[in-house]
Coordinates of C-alpha atoms and ligand atoms in Angstrom, one line a residue:
X1 CA 45.9 27.5 18.8
X2 CA 44.3 29.4 16.0
X3 CA 40.5 30.6 16.9
X4 CA 38.3 31.3 14.1
X5 CA 34.7 32.5 13.4
X6 CA 32.5 31.8 10.6
X7 CA 30.3 34.7 9.3
X8 CA 26.7 33.1 8.0
X9 CA 25.3 29.5 8.5
X10 CA 24.3 28.6 5.7
X11 CA 25.5 26.0 2.8
X12 CA 29.0 26.9 2.7
X13 CA 29.2 27.8 6.3
X14 CA 27.8 24.9 7.5
X15 CA 30.1 22.7 5.3
X16 CA 32.9 24.6 6.9
X17 CA 31.8 24.2 10.5
X18 CA 31.2 20.1 9.2
X19 CA 34.4 20.1 7.2
X20 CA 36.5 21.6 10.6
X21 CA 35.3 19.2 12.8
X22 CA 35.2 15.9 10.2
X23 CA 38.8 16.3 9.3
X24 CA 40.1 18.1 12.4
X25 CA 43.3 16.0 13.0
X26 CA 44.5 16.5 9.3
X27 CA 43.6 20.0 9.4
X28 CA 45.7 20.9 12.5
X29 CA 48.2 18.4 11.4
X30 CA 48.6 20.7 8.0
X31 CA 48.1 24.3 10.2
X32 CA 51.0 23.0 12.7
X33 CA 48.5 23.8 15.8
X34 CA 44.8 23.1 17.2
X35 CA 42.4 25.0 15.0
X36 CA 39.0 25.8 16.4
X37 CA 35.7 27.4 15.5
X38 CA 35.0 29.6 18.3
X39 CA 31.7 31.8 16.8
X40 CA 29.3 31.8 14.2
X41 CA 27.7 35.0 13.1
X42 CA 23.9 34.1 12.0
X43 CA 20.7 35.6 12.3
X44 CA 18.7 32.8 12.7
X45 CA 18.5 30.2 15.5
X46 CA 19.9 27.1 15.6
X47 CA 19.0 25.2 18.8
X48 CA 19.3 21.8 17.9
X49 CA 22.8 21.9 16.7
X50 CA 25.7 20.2 19.1
X51 CA 27.6 23.9 18.7
X52 CA 24.6 26.4 19.4
X53 CA 26.5 27.7 22.0
X54 CA 29.0 29.4 19.4
X55 CA 26.1 31.4 17.4
X56 CA 26.0 35.1 18.1
X57 CA 23.9 37.6 16.1
X58 CA 26.2 40.5 17.2
X59 CA 29.5 41.2 15.1
X60 CA 30.9 42.9 17.8
X61 CA 31.3 39.6 20.1
X62 CA 33.6 38.5 17.1
X63 CA 35.2 42.1 15.8
X64 CA 36.1 42.8 19.7
X65 CA 37.6 39.1 20.3
X66 CA 41.0 39.2 20.4
X67 CA 41.5 35.6 20.3
X68 CA 39.8 35.4 17.1
X69 CA 42.5 35.8 14.4
X70 CA 40.9 34.7 11.1
X71 CA 37.2 35.8 9.9
X72 CA 35.4 33.2 7.2
X73 CA 33.0 35.4 5.7
X74 CA 30.5 33.2 4.1
X75 CA 27.4 35.0 4.0
X76 CA 27.3 36.2 0.1
X77 CA 26.4 39.4 -1.1
X78 CA 28.2 43.2 -0.8
X79 CA 26.5 44.5 2.4
X80 CA 27.2 44.0 5.2
X81 CA 30.2 41.6 4.2
X82 CA 32.0 44.4 2.6
X83 CA 31.8 46.4 5.9
X84 CA 32.7 43.3 8.1
X85 CA 35.6 42.2 6.0
X86 CA 37.2 45.5 6.3
X87 CA 36.9 46.3 10.0
X88 CA 38.3 42.6 10.5
X89 CA 41.3 43.3 8.4
X90 CA 41.7 46.6 9.9
X91 CA 41.5 44.9 13.3
X92 CA 44.6 42.3 12.2
X93 CA 42.6 39.7 11.5
X94 CA 42.9 37.8 8.4
X95 CA 40.1 36.9 6.2
X96 CA 39.0 34.1 4.0
X97 CA 36.0 34.5 1.8
X98 CA 33.9 32.5 -0.9
X99 CA 32.0 35.6 -1.8
X100 CA 32.9 36.6 -5.3
X101 CA 30.5 39.5 -5.7
X102 CA 32.5 41.1 -3.1
X103 CA 35.8 40.3 -4.2
X104 CA 34.8 41.3 -8.0
X105 CA 33.6 44.6 -6.7
X106 CA 36.2 45.3 -3.9
X107 CA 39.4 42.9 -4.6
X108 CA 41.8 45.7 -5.2
X109 CA 40.9 47.6 -1.9
X110 CA 40.4 44.8 0.3
X111 CA 43.7 43.6 -0.8
X112 CA 45.3 46.8 -0.4
X113 CA 43.7 46.9 3.5
X114 CA 45.2 43.4 4.4
X115 CA 48.7 44.5 2.9
X116 CA 48.4 47.7 5.7
X117 CA 47.7 45.6 8.2
X118 CA 50.2 42.6 7.4
X119 CA 47.7 40.5 7.1
X120 CA 45.9 38.0 4.3
X121 CA 42.5 38.0 2.4
X122 CA 42.3 35.0 0.5
X123 CA 39.6 34.2 -1.0
X124 CA 39.8 30.5 -3.2
X125 CA 36.2 29.6 -3.0
X126 CA 35.2 32.7 -4.8
X127 CA 36.0 31.2 -8.4
X128 CA 35.5 27.2 -9.4
X129 CA 34.3 26.2 -6.0
X130 CA 36.4 22.9 -4.6
X131 CA 38.8 23.6 -8.1
X132 CA 42.3 24.9 -7.3
X133 CA 42.4 28.0 -9.5
X134 CA 43.4 31.2 -7.6
X135 CA 46.6 29.7 -5.7
X136 CA 47.7 27.9 -9.2
X137 CA 47.2 31.2 -10.8
X138 CA 49.3 33.5 -8.7
X139 CA 51.9 31.0 -7.5
X140 CA 52.2 27.7 -10.1
X141 CA 51.5 29.8 -13.2
X142 CA 53.6 33.1 -12.0
X143 CA 56.6 32.3 -14.2
X144 CA 54.1 32.9 -17.1
X145 CA 52.6 35.6 -18.9
X146 CA 48.8 34.5 -19.1
X147 CA 47.6 34.8 -22.8
X148 CA 43.8 33.9 -22.6
X149 CA 41.8 32.2 -19.6
X150 CA 38.6 30.6 -20.5
X151 CA 36.1 28.4 -18.5
X152 CA 32.6 27.3 -17.6
X153 CA 32.6 29.1 -14.2
X154 CA 28.9 28.5 -13.1
X155 CA 28.2 25.2 -12.0
X156 CA 24.3 26.1 -11.8
X157 CA 23.8 26.9 -15.7
X158 CA 26.1 24.1 -16.6
X159 CA 24.0 21.6 -14.2
X160 CA 20.7 23.0 -16.2
X161 CA 22.2 22.8 -19.6
X162 CA 23.5 19.4 -19.1
X163 CA 19.9 18.2 -18.1
X164 CA 18.1 20.1 -20.8
X165 CA 20.5 18.4 -23.4
X166 CA 20.6 14.6 -22.2
X167 CA 17.4 14.4 -20.2
X168 CA 14.8 16.6 -21.8
X169 CA 14.4 18.1 -18.3
X170 CA 12.6 21.6 -18.8
X171 CA 14.7 24.7 -17.5
X172 CA 12.4 25.3 -14.8
X173 CA 12.7 21.7 -13.3
X174 CA 16.5 21.3 -13.6
X175 CA 16.6 25.2 -11.5
X176 CA 14.5 24.0 -9.3
X177 CA 17.0 20.6 -8.6
X178 CA 20.1 23.0 -8.8
X179 CA 18.6 25.2 -6.2
X180 CA 17.7 21.7 -3.8
X181 CA 21.4 20.7 -4.4
X182 CA 22.5 24.1 -3.1
X183 CA 24.5 25.0 -6.1
X184 CA 22.0 28.4 -7.1
X185 CA 22.8 31.8 -5.6
X186 CA 20.0 32.9 -3.4
X187 CA 18.6 34.6 -6.1
X188 CA 19.2 32.4 -8.9
X189 CA 19.0 35.1 -11.6
X190 CA 22.4 35.8 -10.9
X191 CA 23.1 32.4 -12.2
X192 CA 20.8 32.0 -15.1
X193 CA 21.7 35.9 -16.4
X194 CA 25.6 35.2 -16.3
X195 CA 26.5 37.8 -13.3
X196 CA 27.8 34.6 -11.1
X197 CA 30.0 34.0 -14.0
X198 CA 30.9 37.6 -14.8
X199 CA 32.0 38.0 -11.3
X200 CA 34.3 35.5 -11.8
X201 CA 35.9 35.9 -14.7
X202 CA 36.7 39.4 -13.3
X203 CA 37.9 37.7 -10.2
X204 CA 40.4 35.5 -12.8
X205 CA 41.3 38.6 -15.2
X206 CA 42.1 41.1 -12.3
X207 CA 45.0 38.6 -10.8
X208 CA 46.1 37.3 -14.2
X209 CA 46.6 40.9 -15.6
X210 CA 47.0 42.5 -12.4
X211 CA 44.5 45.4 -12.5
X212 CA 41.0 45.7 -11.3
X213 CA 38.2 44.6 -13.7
X214 CA 34.8 45.5 -13.1
X215 CA 31.7 43.3 -13.6
X216 CA 29.8 46.5 -14.9
X217 CA 32.1 47.1 -17.9
X218 CA 31.9 43.1 -18.8
X219 CA 29.7 41.9 -21.4
X220 CA 27.2 39.4 -20.2
X221 CA 24.7 37.0 -21.6
X222 CA 23.3 34.1 -19.9
X223 CA 21.4 31.2 -21.0
X224 CA 17.8 32.2 -20.6
X225 CA 17.3 32.4 -24.5
X226 CA 18.8 28.7 -25.2
X227 CA 16.6 26.9 -26.8
X228 CA 16.2 23.0 -27.8
X229 CA 16.5 23.9 -31.6
X230 CA 19.9 25.7 -31.1
X231 CA 21.2 22.7 -29.0
X232 CA 20.3 20.2 -32.1
X233 CA 22.0 22.7 -34.5
X234 CA 25.0 22.7 -32.2
X235 CA 25.2 18.9 -32.1
X236 CA 24.7 18.9 -36.2
X237 CA 27.6 21.3 -36.0
X238 CA 29.6 19.2 -34.0
X239 CA 29.7 20.5 -30.4
X240 CA 27.8 21.6 -27.5
X241 CA 26.7 24.8 -26.0
X242 CA 28.2 26.1 -22.9
X243 CA 28.0 29.1 -20.8
X244 CA 31.5 30.5 -20.7
X245 CA 33.6 32.9 -19.3
X246 CA 36.6 34.6 -21.2
X247 CA 39.4 37.0 -20.7
X248 CA 42.3 37.6 -23.1
X249 CA 45.3 40.4 -23.0
X250 CA 45.0 42.5 -26.2
X251 CA 48.4 44.2 -28.0
X252 CA 47.3 47.4 -27.1
X253 CA 47.0 46.6 -23.2
X254 CA 43.2 46.6 -23.2
X255 CA 41.7 43.4 -21.9
X256 CA 38.8 41.4 -23.9
X257 CA 36.5 40.2 -21.2
X258 CA 33.2 38.5 -21.9
X259 CA 30.7 36.1 -20.6
X260 CA 27.9 34.5 -23.5
X261 CA 26.7 31.2 -24.3
X262 CA 29.1 29.7 -26.7
X263 CA 29.0 26.8 -29.6
X264 CA 32.2 24.9 -28.6
X265 CA 33.6 22.0 -30.8
X266 CA 32.9 18.3 -29.0
X267 CA 36.9 18.1 -29.5
X268 CA 37.4 21.2 -26.9
X269 CA 38.5 20.2 -23.8
X270 CA 35.4 22.2 -22.2
X271 CA 32.8 20.3 -24.3
X272 CA 32.9 17.3 -22.3
X273 CA 32.8 19.2 -18.8
X274 CA 28.9 18.6 -17.5
X275 CA 26.7 18.9 -14.5
X276 CA 27.7 21.2 -11.8
X277 CA 31.4 20.8 -13.0
X278 CA 33.7 23.5 -14.0
X279 CA 36.3 23.9 -16.1
X280 CA 38.6 26.6 -16.6
X281 CA 41.7 26.8 -19.2
X282 CA 44.3 28.5 -18.4
X283 CA 46.7 29.4 -21.8
X284 CA 50.3 30.3 -20.5
X285 CA 53.3 31.6 -22.7
X286 CA 55.3 28.8 -21.3
X287 CA 52.9 26.1 -20.5
X288 CA 50.4 26.3 -23.1
X289 CA 46.9 25.3 -22.1
X290 CA 46.4 24.1 -18.4
X291 CA 42.8 22.9 -17.7
X292 CA 41.7 23.0 -14.2
X293 CA 38.7 20.4 -13.9
X294 CA 36.2 19.8 -10.3
X295 CA 32.9 20.6 -8.7
X296 CA 32.3 24.0 -9.1
X297 CA 29.3 24.3 -6.4
X298 CA 28.0 22.9 -3.5
X299 CA 28.5 22.4 0.1
X300 CA 31.6 20.3 0.7
X301 CA 33.5 21.2 -2.3
X302 CA 33.4 25.1 -1.7
X303 CA 34.1 24.5 2.1
X304 CA 36.9 22.2 1.0
X305 CA 38.5 25.4 -0.7
X306 CA 37.8 28.2 1.9
X307 CA 39.5 25.6 4.9
X308 CA 42.4 25.2 2.5
X309 CA 42.5 29.3 2.8
X310 CA 42.3 28.9 6.4
X311 CA 45.5 26.6 6.9
X312 CA 47.1 28.8 4.7
X313 CA 46.6 32.2 6.7
X314 CA 47.0 30.4 10.3
X315 CA 50.4 29.3 8.6
X316 CA 51.3 32.8 7.0
X317 CA 53.8 35.3 8.7
X318 CA 53.3 38.3 6.7
X319 CA 50.7 39.2 3.6
X320 CA 51.1 37.1 0.5
X321 CA 53.1 39.3 -2.2
X322 CA 52.0 37.6 -5.4
X323 CA 48.1 37.8 -4.8
X324 CA 47.6 41.3 -5.6
X325 CA 46.5 43.4 -8.5
X326 CA 45.9 47.2 -8.6
X327 CA 43.0 49.2 -9.3
X328 CA 43.7 51.5 -12.0
X329 CA 40.1 53.3 -12.0
X330 CA 39.9 53.1 -15.6
X331 CA 38.1 50.7 -17.5
X332 CA 40.7 48.3 -19.0
X333 CA 38.2 46.4 -21.2
X334 CA 38.0 46.7 -24.7
X335 CA 34.1 47.3 -26.3
X336 CA 33.2 44.0 -27.5
X337 CA 31.7 45.4 -30.3
X338 CA 35.1 46.1 -31.5
X339 CA 36.2 42.3 -31.5
X340 CA 35.9 39.7 -33.9
X341 CA 34.3 36.2 -33.6
X342 CA 32.1 33.3 -35.7
X343 CA 28.5 33.4 -35.2
X344 CA 26.0 30.8 -35.6
X345 CA 22.7 32.4 -36.1
X346 CA 19.1 30.8 -36.7
X347 CA 16.1 32.9 -38.4
X348 CA 12.9 32.5 -40.0
X349 CA 11.3 33.9 -43.1
X350 CA 8.7 33.1 -45.6
X351 CA 10.9 32.5 -48.4
X352 CA 14.0 30.4 -47.4
X353 CA 15.8 30.4 -50.3
X354 CA 15.7 34.4 -50.3
X355 CA 17.2 34.3 -46.7
X356 CA 20.5 32.2 -47.7
X357 CA 21.0 34.7 -50.6
X358 CA 20.6 37.9 -47.7
X359 CA 22.8 35.9 -45.5
X360 CA 25.4 35.3 -47.9
X361 CA 25.4 39.1 -48.9
X362 CA 25.4 40.0 -45.2
X363 CA 28.1 37.7 -43.9
X364 CA 29.7 36.2 -46.6
X365 CA 30.4 32.7 -47.0
X366 CA 28.3 30.9 -44.6
X367 CA 28.2 27.5 -43.3
X368 CA 24.6 26.1 -43.5
X369 CA 23.3 23.7 -40.6
X370 CA 20.4 21.3 -40.3
X371 CA 18.7 19.4 -37.9
X372 CA 16.0 16.8 -37.6
X373 CA 12.5 18.1 -38.6
X374 CA 13.4 21.5 -39.2
X375 CA 10.8 23.7 -40.6
X376 CA 10.9 24.7 -44.2
X377 CA 10.7 28.3 -43.2
X378 CA 13.9 28.3 -40.9
X379 CA 17.7 28.8 -41.9
X380 CA 20.7 28.0 -39.8
X381 CA 24.4 28.7 -40.5
X382 CA 27.5 29.8 -39.2
X383 CA 29.1 32.8 -40.5
X384 CA 33.1 33.6 -40.7
X385 CA 34.8 35.3 -38.2
X386 CA 33.7 39.0 -38.1
X387 CA 33.5 41.9 -36.0
X388 CA 30.7 42.1 -33.5
X389 CA 29.8 45.2 -34.7
X390 CA 29.5 44.2 -38.5
X391 CA 27.3 40.9 -37.4
X392 CA 25.2 43.5 -35.5
X393 CA 24.3 45.5 -38.1
X394 CA 23.7 42.6 -40.1
X395 CA 20.8 41.2 -38.0
X396 CA 19.5 44.4 -37.9
X397 CA 19.6 44.5 -42.2
X398 CA 17.8 41.2 -42.0
X399 CA 15.2 41.7 -39.5
X400 CA 14.6 45.5 -42.0
X401 CA 14.0 42.5 -44.8
X402 CA 11.8 40.6 -42.5
X403 CA 13.5 37.9 -41.8
X404 CA 13.4 37.0 -38.2
X405 CA 16.5 36.4 -36.6
X406 CA 15.8 33.8 -33.4
X407 CA 19.2 33.0 -32.2
X408 CA 22.9 34.3 -32.4
X409 CA 25.5 32.6 -30.5
X410 CA 29.1 33.0 -30.8
X411 CA 31.3 30.6 -31.9
X412 CA 34.7 29.9 -30.1
X413 CA 37.5 27.8 -31.2
X414 CA 39.4 26.4 -27.8
Ligands
HSE1 N1 25.8 29.4 -7.8 C1 27.2 29.5 -8.3 C2 27.2 28.3 -9.4 C3 27.8 28.8 -6.7 O1 26.1 27.6 -9.4 O2 28.5 28.2 -9.9 C4 29.3 28.5 -6.7 O3 30.2 29.9 -7.1

């Protein structure tokens, strides 16, 4: 009999308990033994639940219970999750978490603590919600050199962008709906400003390249500046705007890791990923492109990944050797200004013809774009691939010459 404890009875925690009950027979069969949720930690009271007697407010009731062999941390946030998880591992309890903030900040350390104690620290649910991506990356694709990873990693922002584009819903209404559906973070700024996608690409990059990638070293831009005008220009260019997290190994051993909105061609496999769905493209040297697709947020999709990890840790007899990376204690991420990419740029100027001439002077041969009802003083274009530093300097130059740059969005070729 395996007894587990769940830390946090929010959207994901209640989903874990529900799934353990709903699919109990199958879970027991797959785990090879009886599985019981023995304790649930939450500061709130849930007197009406049929399992109200399992709740505690005191973590020591779980930590000091030798019958509990698996701790499921679904509280979110860094503290006290970090202290609780580390203490559980040091008590030789395996830990399963959906907490991307924790894994992105402390993954290397907690994996090492798990190894010292011959237990496991699993986090399939931390990236892609219900999509299997962590296990495929370190197991199924283990024979590959991972060239690149690019994905739509945040369900809330993808949901908002889809509602804005398809239904002309306002940003605020779409965000409210995402919160009601349990997709958004407690503080939705983490979704819309890109921090959540950043944590997820850091986890994937750390796993793929074996070195801890810290979120604070990753250039991150969210979706708050995207306008319906940009959406219309993306459409006339032949694509859509998506929030993309990407990681790539460079020849000098450094990594390019960034999060930002991007124009993506309608032909791309990532272009048709809408609503709360996530899509992650992994480019292996042997496999070529492999794309993982599914619900990236929500109660039961995320609980599905958590419970699968629980089944795996129950069956494990030692620490998984492939789920690992090290902390190099240095910044392994290249400065994005040194990298090259094409940009879509939208600007206004009193003299449109002058602005167009300046644009060509700054960026070289540009592809002019149009949209229905575009004002006379507006111009929009796509630059050739240039260093980000050159694009940044050129935007400054345009501004100094009374050309007001309203939007600058990278154009990616996936
Ligand atoms: N807020 C996150 C998202 C939840 O919208 O993707 C899943 O990690």
